[in-house]
Short mmCIF file of N, CA and C and ligand atoms in Angstrom, two decimals:
data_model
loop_
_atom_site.label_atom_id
_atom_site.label_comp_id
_atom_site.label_asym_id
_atom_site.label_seq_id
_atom_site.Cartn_x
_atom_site.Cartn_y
_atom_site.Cartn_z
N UNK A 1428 15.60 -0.11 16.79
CA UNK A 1428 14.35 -0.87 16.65
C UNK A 1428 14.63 -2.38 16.70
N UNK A 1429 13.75 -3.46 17.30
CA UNK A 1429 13.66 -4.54 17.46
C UNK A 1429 13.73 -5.32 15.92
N UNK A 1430 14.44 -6.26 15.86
CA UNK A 1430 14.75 -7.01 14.83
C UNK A 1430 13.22 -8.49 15.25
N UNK A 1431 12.61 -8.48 14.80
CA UNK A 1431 12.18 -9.76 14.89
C UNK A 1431 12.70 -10.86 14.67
N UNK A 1432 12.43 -12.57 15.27
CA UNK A 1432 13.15 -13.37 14.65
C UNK A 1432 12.27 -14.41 13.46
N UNK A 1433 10.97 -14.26 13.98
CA UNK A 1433 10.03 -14.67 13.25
C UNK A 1433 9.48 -14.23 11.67
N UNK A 1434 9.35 -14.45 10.91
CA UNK A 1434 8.80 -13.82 9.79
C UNK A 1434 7.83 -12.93 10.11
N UNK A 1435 7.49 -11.56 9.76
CA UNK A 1435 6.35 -11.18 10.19
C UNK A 1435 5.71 -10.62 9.29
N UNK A 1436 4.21 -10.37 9.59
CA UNK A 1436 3.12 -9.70 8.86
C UNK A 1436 2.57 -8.33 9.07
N UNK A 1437 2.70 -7.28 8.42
CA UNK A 1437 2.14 -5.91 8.84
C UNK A 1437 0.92 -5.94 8.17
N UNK A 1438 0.07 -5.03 8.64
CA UNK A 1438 -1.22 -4.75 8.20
C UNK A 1438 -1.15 -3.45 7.42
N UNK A 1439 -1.86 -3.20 6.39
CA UNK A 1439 -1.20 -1.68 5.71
C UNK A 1439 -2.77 -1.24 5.47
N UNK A 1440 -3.15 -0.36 6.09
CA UNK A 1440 -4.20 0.36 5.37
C UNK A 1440 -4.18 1.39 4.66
N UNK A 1441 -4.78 1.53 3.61
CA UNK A 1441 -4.40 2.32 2.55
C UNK A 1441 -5.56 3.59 2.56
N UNK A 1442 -5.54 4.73 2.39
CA UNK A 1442 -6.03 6.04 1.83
C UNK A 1442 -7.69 5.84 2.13
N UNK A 1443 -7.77 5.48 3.97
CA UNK A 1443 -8.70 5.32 4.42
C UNK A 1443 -8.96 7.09 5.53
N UNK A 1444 -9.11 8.07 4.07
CA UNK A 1444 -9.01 9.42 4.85
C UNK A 1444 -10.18 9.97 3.96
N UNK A 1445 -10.56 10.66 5.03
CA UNK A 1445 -11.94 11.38 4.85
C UNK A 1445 -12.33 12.03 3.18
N UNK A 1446 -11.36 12.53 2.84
CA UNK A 1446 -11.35 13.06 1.26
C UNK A 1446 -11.62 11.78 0.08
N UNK A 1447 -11.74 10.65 0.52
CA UNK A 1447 -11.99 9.47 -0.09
C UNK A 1447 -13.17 8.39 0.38
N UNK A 1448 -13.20 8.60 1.61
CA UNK A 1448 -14.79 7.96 1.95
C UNK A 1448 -16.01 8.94 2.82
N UNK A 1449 -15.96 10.02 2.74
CA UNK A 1449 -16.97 10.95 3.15
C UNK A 1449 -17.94 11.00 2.00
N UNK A 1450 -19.06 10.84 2.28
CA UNK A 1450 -20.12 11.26 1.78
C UNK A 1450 -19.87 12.30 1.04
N UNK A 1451 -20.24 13.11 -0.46
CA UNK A 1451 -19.83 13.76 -1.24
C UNK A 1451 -18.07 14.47 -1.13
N UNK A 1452 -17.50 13.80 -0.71
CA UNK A 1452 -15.69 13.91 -0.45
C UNK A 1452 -15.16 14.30 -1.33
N UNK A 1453 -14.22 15.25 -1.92
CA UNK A 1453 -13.77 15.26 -3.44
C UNK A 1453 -13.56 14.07 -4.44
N UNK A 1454 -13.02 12.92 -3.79
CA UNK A 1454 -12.44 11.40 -4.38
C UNK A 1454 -13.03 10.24 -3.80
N UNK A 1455 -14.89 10.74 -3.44
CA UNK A 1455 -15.30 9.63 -3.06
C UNK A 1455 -15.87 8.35 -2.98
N UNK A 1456 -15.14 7.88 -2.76
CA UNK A 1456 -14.74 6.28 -3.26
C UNK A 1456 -16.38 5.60 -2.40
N UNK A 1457 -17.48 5.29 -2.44
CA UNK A 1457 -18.56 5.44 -1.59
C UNK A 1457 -18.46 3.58 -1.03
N UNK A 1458 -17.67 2.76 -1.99
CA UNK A 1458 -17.85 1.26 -1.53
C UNK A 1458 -16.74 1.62 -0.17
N UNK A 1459 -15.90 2.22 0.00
CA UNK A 1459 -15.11 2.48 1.17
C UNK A 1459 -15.88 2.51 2.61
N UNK A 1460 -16.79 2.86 2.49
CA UNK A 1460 -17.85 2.84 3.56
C UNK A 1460 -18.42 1.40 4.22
N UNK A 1461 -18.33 0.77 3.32
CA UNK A 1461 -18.77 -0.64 3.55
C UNK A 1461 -17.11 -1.75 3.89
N UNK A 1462 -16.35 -1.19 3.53
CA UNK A 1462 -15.37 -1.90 3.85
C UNK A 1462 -14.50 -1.93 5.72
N UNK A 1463 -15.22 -0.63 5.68
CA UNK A 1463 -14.76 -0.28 7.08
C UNK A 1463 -14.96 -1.32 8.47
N UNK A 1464 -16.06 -1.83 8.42
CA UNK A 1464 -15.86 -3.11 9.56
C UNK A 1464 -15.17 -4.15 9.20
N UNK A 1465 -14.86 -4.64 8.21
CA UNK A 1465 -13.59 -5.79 7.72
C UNK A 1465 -12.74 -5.05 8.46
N UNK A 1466 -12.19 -3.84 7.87
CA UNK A 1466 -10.78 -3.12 8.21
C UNK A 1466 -10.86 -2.76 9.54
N UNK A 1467 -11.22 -2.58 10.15
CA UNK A 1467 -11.35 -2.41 11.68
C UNK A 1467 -11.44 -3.64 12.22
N UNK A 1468 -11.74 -5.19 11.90
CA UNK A 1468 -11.55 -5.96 12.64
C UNK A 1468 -10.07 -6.30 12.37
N UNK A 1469 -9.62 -6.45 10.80
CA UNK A 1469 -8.09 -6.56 10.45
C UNK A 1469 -6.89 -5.59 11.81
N UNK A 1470 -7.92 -4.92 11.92
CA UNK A 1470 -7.09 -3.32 12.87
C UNK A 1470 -6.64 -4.31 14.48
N UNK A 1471 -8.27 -4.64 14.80
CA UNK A 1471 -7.83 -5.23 16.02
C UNK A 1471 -7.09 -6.13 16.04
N UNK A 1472 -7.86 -7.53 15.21
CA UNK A 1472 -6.64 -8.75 15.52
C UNK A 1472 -5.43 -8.34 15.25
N UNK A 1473 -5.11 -7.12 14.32
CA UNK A 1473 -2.95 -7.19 14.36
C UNK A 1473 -2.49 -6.79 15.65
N UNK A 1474 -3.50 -5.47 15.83
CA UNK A 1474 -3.11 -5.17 17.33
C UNK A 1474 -2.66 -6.17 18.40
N UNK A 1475 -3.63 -6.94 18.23
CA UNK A 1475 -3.78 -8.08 19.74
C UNK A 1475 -2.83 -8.71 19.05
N UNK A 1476 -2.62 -9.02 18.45
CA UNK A 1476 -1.47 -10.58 17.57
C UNK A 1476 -0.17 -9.61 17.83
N UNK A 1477 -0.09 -7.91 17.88
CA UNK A 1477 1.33 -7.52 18.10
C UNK A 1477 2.14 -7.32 16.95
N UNK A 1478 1.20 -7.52 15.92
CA UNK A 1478 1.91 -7.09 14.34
C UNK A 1478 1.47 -6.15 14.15
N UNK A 1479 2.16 -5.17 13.35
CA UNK A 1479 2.55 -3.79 12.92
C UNK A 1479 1.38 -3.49 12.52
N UNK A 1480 0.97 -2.27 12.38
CA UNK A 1480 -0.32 -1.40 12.19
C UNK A 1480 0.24 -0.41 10.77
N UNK A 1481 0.23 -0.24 9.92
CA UNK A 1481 1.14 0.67 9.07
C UNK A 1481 0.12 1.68 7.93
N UNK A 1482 -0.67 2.72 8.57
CA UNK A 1482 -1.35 3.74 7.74
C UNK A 1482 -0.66 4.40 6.38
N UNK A 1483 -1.13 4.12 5.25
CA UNK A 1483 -0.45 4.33 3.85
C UNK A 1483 -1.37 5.51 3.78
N UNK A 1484 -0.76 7.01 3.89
CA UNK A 1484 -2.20 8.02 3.67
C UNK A 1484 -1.56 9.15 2.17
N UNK A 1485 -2.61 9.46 1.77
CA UNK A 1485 -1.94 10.21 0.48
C UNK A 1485 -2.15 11.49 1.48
N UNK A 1486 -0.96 12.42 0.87
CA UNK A 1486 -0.57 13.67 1.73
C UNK A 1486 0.25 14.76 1.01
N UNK A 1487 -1.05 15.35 0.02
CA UNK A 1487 -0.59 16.54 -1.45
C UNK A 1487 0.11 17.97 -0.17
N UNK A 1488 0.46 18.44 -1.07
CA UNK A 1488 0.88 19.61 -1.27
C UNK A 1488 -0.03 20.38 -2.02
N UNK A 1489 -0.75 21.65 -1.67
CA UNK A 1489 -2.06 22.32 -2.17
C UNK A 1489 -1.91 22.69 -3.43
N UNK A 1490 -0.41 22.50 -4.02
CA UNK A 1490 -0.51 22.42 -6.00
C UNK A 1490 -0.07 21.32 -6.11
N UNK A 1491 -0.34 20.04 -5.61
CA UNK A 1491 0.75 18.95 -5.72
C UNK A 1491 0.37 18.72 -7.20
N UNK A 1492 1.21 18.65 -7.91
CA UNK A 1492 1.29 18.38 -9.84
C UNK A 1492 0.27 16.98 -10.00
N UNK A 1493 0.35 16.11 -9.14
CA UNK A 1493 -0.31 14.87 -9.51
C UNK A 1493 -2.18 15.53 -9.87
N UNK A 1494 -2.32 16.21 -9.18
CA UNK A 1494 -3.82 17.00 -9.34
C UNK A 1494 -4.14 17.42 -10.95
N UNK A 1495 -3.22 18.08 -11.71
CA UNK A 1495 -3.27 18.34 -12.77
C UNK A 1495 -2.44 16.74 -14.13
N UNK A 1496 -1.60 16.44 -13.38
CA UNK A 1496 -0.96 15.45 -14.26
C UNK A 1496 -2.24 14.18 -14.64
N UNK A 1497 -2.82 13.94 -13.26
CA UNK A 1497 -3.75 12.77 -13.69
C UNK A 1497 -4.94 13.03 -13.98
N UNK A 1498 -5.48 14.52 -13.56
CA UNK A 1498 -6.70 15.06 -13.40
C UNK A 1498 -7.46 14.89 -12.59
N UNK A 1499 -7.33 14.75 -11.44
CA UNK A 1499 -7.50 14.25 -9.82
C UNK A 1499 -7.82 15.51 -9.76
N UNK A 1500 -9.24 16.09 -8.59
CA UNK A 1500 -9.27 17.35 -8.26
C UNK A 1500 -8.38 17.27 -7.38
N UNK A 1501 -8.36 18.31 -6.89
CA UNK A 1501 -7.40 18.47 -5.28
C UNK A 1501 -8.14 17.50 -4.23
N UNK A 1502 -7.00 16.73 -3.41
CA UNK A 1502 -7.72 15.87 -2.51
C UNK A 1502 -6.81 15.87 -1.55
N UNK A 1503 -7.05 15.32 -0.31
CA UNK A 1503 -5.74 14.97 0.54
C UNK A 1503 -4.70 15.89 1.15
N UNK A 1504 -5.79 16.86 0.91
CA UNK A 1504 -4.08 18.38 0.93
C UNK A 1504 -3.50 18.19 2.75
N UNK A 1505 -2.16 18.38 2.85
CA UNK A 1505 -1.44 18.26 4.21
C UNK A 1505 -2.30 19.31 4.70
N UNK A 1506 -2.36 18.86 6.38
CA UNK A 1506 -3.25 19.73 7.17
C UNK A 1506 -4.51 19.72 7.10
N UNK A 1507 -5.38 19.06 6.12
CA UNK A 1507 -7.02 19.21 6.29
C UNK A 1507 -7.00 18.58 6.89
N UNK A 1508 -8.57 18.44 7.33
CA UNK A 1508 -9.34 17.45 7.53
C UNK A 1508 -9.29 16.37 6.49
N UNK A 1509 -9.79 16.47 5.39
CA UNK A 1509 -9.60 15.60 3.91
C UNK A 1509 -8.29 14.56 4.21
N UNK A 1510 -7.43 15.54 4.70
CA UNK A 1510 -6.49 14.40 4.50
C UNK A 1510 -6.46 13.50 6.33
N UNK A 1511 -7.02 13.53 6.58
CA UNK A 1511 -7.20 12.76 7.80
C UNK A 1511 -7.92 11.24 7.84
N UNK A 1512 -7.09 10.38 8.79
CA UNK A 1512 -7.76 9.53 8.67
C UNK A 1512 -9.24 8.70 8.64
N UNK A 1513 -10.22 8.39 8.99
CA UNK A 1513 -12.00 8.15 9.07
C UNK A 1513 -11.81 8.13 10.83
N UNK A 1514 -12.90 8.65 11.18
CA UNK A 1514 -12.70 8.61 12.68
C UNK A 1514 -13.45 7.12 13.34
N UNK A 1515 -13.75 6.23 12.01
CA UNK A 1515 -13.65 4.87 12.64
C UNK A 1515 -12.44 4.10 13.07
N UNK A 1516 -11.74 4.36 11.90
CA UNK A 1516 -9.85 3.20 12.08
C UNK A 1516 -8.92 4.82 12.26
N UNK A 1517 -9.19 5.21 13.45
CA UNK A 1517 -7.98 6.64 13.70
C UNK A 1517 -7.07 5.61 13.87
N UNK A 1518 -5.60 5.66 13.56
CA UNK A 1518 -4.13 5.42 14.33
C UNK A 1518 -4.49 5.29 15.46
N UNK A 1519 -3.91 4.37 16.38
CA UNK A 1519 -3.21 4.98 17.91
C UNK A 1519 -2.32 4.41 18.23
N UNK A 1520 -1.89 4.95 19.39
CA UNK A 1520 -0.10 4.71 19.99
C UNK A 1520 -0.06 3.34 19.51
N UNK A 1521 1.28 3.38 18.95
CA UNK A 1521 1.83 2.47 18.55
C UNK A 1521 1.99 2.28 16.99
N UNK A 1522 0.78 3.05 16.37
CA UNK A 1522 0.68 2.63 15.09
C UNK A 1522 1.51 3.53 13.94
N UNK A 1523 2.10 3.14 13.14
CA UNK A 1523 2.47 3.86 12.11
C UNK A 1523 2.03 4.78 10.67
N UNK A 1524 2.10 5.90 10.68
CA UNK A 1524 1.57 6.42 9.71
C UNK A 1524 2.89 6.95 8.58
N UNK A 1525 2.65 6.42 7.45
CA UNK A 1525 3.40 7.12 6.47
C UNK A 1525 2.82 7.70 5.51
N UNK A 1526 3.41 9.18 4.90
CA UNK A 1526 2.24 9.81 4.13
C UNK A 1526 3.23 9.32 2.62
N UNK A 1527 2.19 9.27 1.53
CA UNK A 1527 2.66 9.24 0.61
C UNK A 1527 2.48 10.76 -0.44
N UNK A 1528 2.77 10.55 -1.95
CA UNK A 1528 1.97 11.50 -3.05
C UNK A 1528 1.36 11.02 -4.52
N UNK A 1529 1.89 9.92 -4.12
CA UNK A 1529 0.92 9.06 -5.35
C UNK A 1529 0.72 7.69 -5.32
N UNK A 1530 0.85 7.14 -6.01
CA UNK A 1530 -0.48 5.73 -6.03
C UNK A 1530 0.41 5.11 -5.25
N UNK A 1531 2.02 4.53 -5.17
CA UNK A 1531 2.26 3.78 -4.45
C UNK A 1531 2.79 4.09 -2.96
N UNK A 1532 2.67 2.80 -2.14
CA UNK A 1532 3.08 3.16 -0.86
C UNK A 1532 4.97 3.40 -0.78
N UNK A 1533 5.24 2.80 -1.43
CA UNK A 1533 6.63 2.57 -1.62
C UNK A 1533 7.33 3.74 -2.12
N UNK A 1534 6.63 4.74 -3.27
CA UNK A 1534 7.38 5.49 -3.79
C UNK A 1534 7.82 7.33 -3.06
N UNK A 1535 9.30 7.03 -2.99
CA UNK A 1535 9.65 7.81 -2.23
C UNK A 1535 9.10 8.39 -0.82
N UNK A 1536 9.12 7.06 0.15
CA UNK A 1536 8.33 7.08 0.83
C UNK A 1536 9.46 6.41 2.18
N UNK A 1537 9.45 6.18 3.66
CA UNK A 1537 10.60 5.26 4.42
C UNK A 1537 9.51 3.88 4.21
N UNK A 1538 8.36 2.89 3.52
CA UNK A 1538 8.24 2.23 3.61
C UNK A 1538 8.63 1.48 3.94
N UNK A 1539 9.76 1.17 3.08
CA UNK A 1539 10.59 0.00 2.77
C UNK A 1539 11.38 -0.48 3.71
N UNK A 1540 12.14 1.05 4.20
CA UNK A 1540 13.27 0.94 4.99
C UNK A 1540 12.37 0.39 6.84
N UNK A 1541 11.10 0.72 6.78
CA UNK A 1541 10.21 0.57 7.78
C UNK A 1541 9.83 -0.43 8.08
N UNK A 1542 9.52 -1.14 7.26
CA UNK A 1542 9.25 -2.97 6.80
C UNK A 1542 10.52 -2.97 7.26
N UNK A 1543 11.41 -3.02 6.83
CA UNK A 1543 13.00 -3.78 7.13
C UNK A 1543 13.21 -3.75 8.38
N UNK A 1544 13.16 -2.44 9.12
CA UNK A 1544 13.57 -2.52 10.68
C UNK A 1544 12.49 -3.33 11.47
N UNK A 1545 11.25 -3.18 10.82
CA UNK A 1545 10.52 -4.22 11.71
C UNK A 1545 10.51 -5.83 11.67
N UNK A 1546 11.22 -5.91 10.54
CA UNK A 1546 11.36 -7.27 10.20
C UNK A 1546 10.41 -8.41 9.74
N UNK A 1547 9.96 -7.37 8.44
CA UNK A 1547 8.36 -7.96 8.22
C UNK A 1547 8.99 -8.01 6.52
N UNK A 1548 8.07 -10.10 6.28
CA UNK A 1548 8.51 -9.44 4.95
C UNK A 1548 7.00 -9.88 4.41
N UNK A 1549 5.85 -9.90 5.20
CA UNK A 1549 4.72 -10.35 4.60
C UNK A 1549 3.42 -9.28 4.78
N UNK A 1550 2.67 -8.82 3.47
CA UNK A 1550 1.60 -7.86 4.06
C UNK A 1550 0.85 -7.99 3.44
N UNK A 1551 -0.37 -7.48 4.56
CA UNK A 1551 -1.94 -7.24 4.27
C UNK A 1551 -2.62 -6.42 3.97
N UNK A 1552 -3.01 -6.20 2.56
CA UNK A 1552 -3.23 -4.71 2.19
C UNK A 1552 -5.06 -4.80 2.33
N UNK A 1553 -5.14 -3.47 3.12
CA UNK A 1553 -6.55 -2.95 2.85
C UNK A 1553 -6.80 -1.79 2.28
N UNK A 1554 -7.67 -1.34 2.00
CA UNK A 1554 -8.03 0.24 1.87
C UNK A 1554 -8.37 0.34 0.54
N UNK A 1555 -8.47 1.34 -0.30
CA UNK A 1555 -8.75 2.28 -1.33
C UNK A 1555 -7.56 2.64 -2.14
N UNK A 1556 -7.57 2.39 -3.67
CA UNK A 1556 -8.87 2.43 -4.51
C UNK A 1556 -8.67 0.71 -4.99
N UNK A 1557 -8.70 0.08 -5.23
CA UNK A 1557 -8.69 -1.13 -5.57
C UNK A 1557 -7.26 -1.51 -6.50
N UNK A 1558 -7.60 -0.74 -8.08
CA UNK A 1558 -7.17 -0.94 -9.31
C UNK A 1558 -6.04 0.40 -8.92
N UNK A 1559 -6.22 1.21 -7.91
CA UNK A 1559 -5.00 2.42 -8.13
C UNK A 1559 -4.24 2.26 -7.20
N UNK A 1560 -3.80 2.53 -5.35
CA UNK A 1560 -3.24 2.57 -4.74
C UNK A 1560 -2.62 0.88 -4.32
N UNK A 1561 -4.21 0.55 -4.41
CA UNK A 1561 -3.80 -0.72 -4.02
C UNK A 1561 -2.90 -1.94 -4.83
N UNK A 1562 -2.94 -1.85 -5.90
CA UNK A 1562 -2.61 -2.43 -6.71
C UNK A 1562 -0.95 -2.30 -7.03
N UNK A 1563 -0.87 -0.65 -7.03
CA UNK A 1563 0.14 -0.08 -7.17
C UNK A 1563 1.34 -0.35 -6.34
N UNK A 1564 0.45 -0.37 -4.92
CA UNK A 1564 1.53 -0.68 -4.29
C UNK A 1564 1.92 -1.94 -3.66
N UNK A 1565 0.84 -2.94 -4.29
CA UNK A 1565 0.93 -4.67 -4.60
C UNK A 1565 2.40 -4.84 -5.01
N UNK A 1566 2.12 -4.22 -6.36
CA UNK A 1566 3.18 -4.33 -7.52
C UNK A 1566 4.57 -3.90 -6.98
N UNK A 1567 4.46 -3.06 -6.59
CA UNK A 1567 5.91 -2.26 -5.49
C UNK A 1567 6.24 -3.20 -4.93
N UNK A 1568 5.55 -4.21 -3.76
CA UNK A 1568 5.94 -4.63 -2.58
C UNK A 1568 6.22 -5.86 -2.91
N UNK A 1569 5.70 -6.79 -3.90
CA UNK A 1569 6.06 -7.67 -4.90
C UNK A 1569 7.34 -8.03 -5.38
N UNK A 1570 7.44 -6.85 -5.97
CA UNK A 1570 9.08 -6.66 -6.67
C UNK A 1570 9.96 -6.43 -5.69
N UNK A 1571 9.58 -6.25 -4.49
CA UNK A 1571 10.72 -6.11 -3.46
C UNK A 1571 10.96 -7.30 -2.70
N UNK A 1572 10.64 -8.38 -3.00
CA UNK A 1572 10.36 -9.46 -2.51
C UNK A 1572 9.18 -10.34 -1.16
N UNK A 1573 7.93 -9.32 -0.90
CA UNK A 1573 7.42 -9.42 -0.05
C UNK A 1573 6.27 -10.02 -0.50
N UNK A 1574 5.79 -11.26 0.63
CA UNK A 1574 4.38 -11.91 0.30
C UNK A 1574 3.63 -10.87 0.33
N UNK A 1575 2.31 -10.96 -0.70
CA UNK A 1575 1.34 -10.07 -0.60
C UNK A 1575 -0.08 -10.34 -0.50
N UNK A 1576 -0.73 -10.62 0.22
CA UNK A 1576 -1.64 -11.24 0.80
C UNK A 1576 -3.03 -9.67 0.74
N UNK A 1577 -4.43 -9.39 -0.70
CA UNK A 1577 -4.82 -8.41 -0.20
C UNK A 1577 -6.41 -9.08 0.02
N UNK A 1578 -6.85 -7.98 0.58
CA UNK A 1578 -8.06 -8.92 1.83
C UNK A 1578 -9.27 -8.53 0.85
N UNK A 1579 -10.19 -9.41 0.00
CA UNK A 1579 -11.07 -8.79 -0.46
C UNK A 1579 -12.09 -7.86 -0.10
N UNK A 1580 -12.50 -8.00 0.82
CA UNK A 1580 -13.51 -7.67 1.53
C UNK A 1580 -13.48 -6.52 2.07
N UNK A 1581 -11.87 -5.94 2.28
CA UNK A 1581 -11.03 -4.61 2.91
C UNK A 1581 -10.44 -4.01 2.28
N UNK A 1582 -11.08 -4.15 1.05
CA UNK A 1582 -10.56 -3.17 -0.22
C UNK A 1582 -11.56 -2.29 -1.20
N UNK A 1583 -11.55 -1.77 -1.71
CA UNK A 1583 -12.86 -0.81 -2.56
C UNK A 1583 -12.25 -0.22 -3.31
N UNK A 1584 -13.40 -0.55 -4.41
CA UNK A 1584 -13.24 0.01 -5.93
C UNK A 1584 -13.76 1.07 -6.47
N UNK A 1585 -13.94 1.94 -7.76
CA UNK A 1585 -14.65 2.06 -7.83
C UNK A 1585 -15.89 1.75 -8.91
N UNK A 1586 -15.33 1.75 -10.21
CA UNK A 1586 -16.48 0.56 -11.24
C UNK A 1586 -15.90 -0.72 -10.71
N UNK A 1587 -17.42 -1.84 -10.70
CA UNK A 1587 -17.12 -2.47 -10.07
C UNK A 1587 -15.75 -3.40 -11.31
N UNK A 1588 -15.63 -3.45 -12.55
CA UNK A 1588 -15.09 -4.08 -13.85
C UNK A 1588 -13.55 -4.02 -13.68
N UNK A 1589 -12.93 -2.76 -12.86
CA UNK A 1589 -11.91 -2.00 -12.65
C UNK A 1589 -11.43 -3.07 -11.00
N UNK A 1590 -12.51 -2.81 -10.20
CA UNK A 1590 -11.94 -3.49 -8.82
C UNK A 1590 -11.77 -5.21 -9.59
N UNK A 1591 -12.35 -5.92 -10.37
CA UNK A 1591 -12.36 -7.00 -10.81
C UNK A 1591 -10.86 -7.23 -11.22
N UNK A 1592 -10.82 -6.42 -12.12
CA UNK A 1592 -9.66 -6.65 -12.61
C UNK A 1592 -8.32 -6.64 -11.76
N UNK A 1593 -8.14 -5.75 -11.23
CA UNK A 1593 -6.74 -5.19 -9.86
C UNK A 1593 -7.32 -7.09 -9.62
N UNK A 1594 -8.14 -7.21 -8.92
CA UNK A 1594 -7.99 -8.38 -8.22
C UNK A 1594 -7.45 -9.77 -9.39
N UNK A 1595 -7.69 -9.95 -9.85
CA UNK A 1595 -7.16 -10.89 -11.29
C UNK A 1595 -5.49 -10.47 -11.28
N UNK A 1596 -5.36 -9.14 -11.28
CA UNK A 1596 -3.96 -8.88 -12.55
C UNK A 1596 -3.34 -9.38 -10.91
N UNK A 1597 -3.64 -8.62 -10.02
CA UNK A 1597 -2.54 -8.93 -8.67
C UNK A 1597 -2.63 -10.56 -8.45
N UNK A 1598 -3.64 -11.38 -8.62
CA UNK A 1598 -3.23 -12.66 -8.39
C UNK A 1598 -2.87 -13.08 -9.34
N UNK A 1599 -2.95 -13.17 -11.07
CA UNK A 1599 -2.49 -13.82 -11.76
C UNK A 1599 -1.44 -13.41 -11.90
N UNK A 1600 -0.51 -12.17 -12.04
CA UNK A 1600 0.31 -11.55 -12.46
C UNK A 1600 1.19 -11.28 -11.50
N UNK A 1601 0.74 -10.99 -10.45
CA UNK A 1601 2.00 -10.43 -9.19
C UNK A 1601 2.12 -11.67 -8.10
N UNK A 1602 1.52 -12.84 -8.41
CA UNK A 1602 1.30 -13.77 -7.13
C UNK A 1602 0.68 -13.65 -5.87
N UNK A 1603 -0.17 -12.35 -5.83
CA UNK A 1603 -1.06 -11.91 -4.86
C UNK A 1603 -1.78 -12.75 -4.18
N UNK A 1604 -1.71 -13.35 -3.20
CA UNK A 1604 -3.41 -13.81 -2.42
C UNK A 1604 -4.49 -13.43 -2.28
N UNK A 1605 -5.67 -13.49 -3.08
CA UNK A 1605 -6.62 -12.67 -2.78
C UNK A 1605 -7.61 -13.30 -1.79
N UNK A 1606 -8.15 -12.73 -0.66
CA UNK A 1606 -8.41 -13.12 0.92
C UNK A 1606 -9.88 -13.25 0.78
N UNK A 1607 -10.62 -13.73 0.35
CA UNK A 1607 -11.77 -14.44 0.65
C UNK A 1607 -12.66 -13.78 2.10
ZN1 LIG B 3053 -3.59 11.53 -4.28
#
């Protein structure tokens, strides 16, 4: 894989799959719906700009323990539909999908090692849930030394007190940019 020489920026969309923004969905997140034209324009300009596209999708196992540990119904199971992306922002050639199994993108996941070969140490987080995935994996990408830049407008909560907060703790606390 190509080493960049430039600093670069990936775009990360987060747990923008049908089991989370469908209309009665098991985990549905319903402000996700409204975020979708931000995140689809974020989609194009990286495209055209030639920076990384990087799908963060949650991807259970049909007893995955997190279902019972957090009390999450079943969501996301490998192979649905549910766990598929919105057929507004599908992937395409070129783009990267990594599946995860819980809140962060990072955990036990080739994130990291994925960022590295591309030679990116700066990202743009969109997607779902505000205060859980997103945040989570703020905090991850943070501690690994990466700017974290997340886009207000391309993110969704779900009380709105909860999305408030993720946005506060990640800028006061993690040095987050929050994107206007
Ligand atoms: Zn999950």
């Amino acid at each position: 894989m190509t080493k960049y020489q430039q600093p670069k920026e990936a775009l990360l969309i987060i747990d923008m799959l049908n089991d989370f923004v469908l209309e009665g969905a098991p985990l549905e997140v319903p402000d996700t719906r409204k975020v979708i034209p931000d995140i689809k324009g974020e989609i194009e300009r990286a495209r055209a700009e030639g920076r990384p596209v990087i799908y963060i999708c949650d991807a259970h196992e049909i007893d995955d323990k997190e279902f019972s540990k957090f009390g999450w119904p079943s969501h996301a199971v490998k192979g649905t539909r549910g766990a598929e992306v919105v057929d507004e922002l599908k992937p395409e050639e070129g783009d990267i999908v990594i599946e995860k199994t819980t809140y962060s993108g990072f955990y036990n996941t080739k994130l990291d090692e994925t960022l590295k070969n591309l030679g990116v140490d700066s990202l743009r987080l969109t997607g779902c849930v505000t205060h859980i995935c997103i945040m989570f994996t703020a905090s991850d990408a943070v501690l690994r030394g990466y700017k974290v830049t997340v886009i207000e407008d391309g993110v969704a909560g779900l009380a709105e007190e909860d999305h408030k907060a993720a946005l506060r703790i990640m800028k006061n606390v993690m040095g987050v940019k929050i994107e206007a």
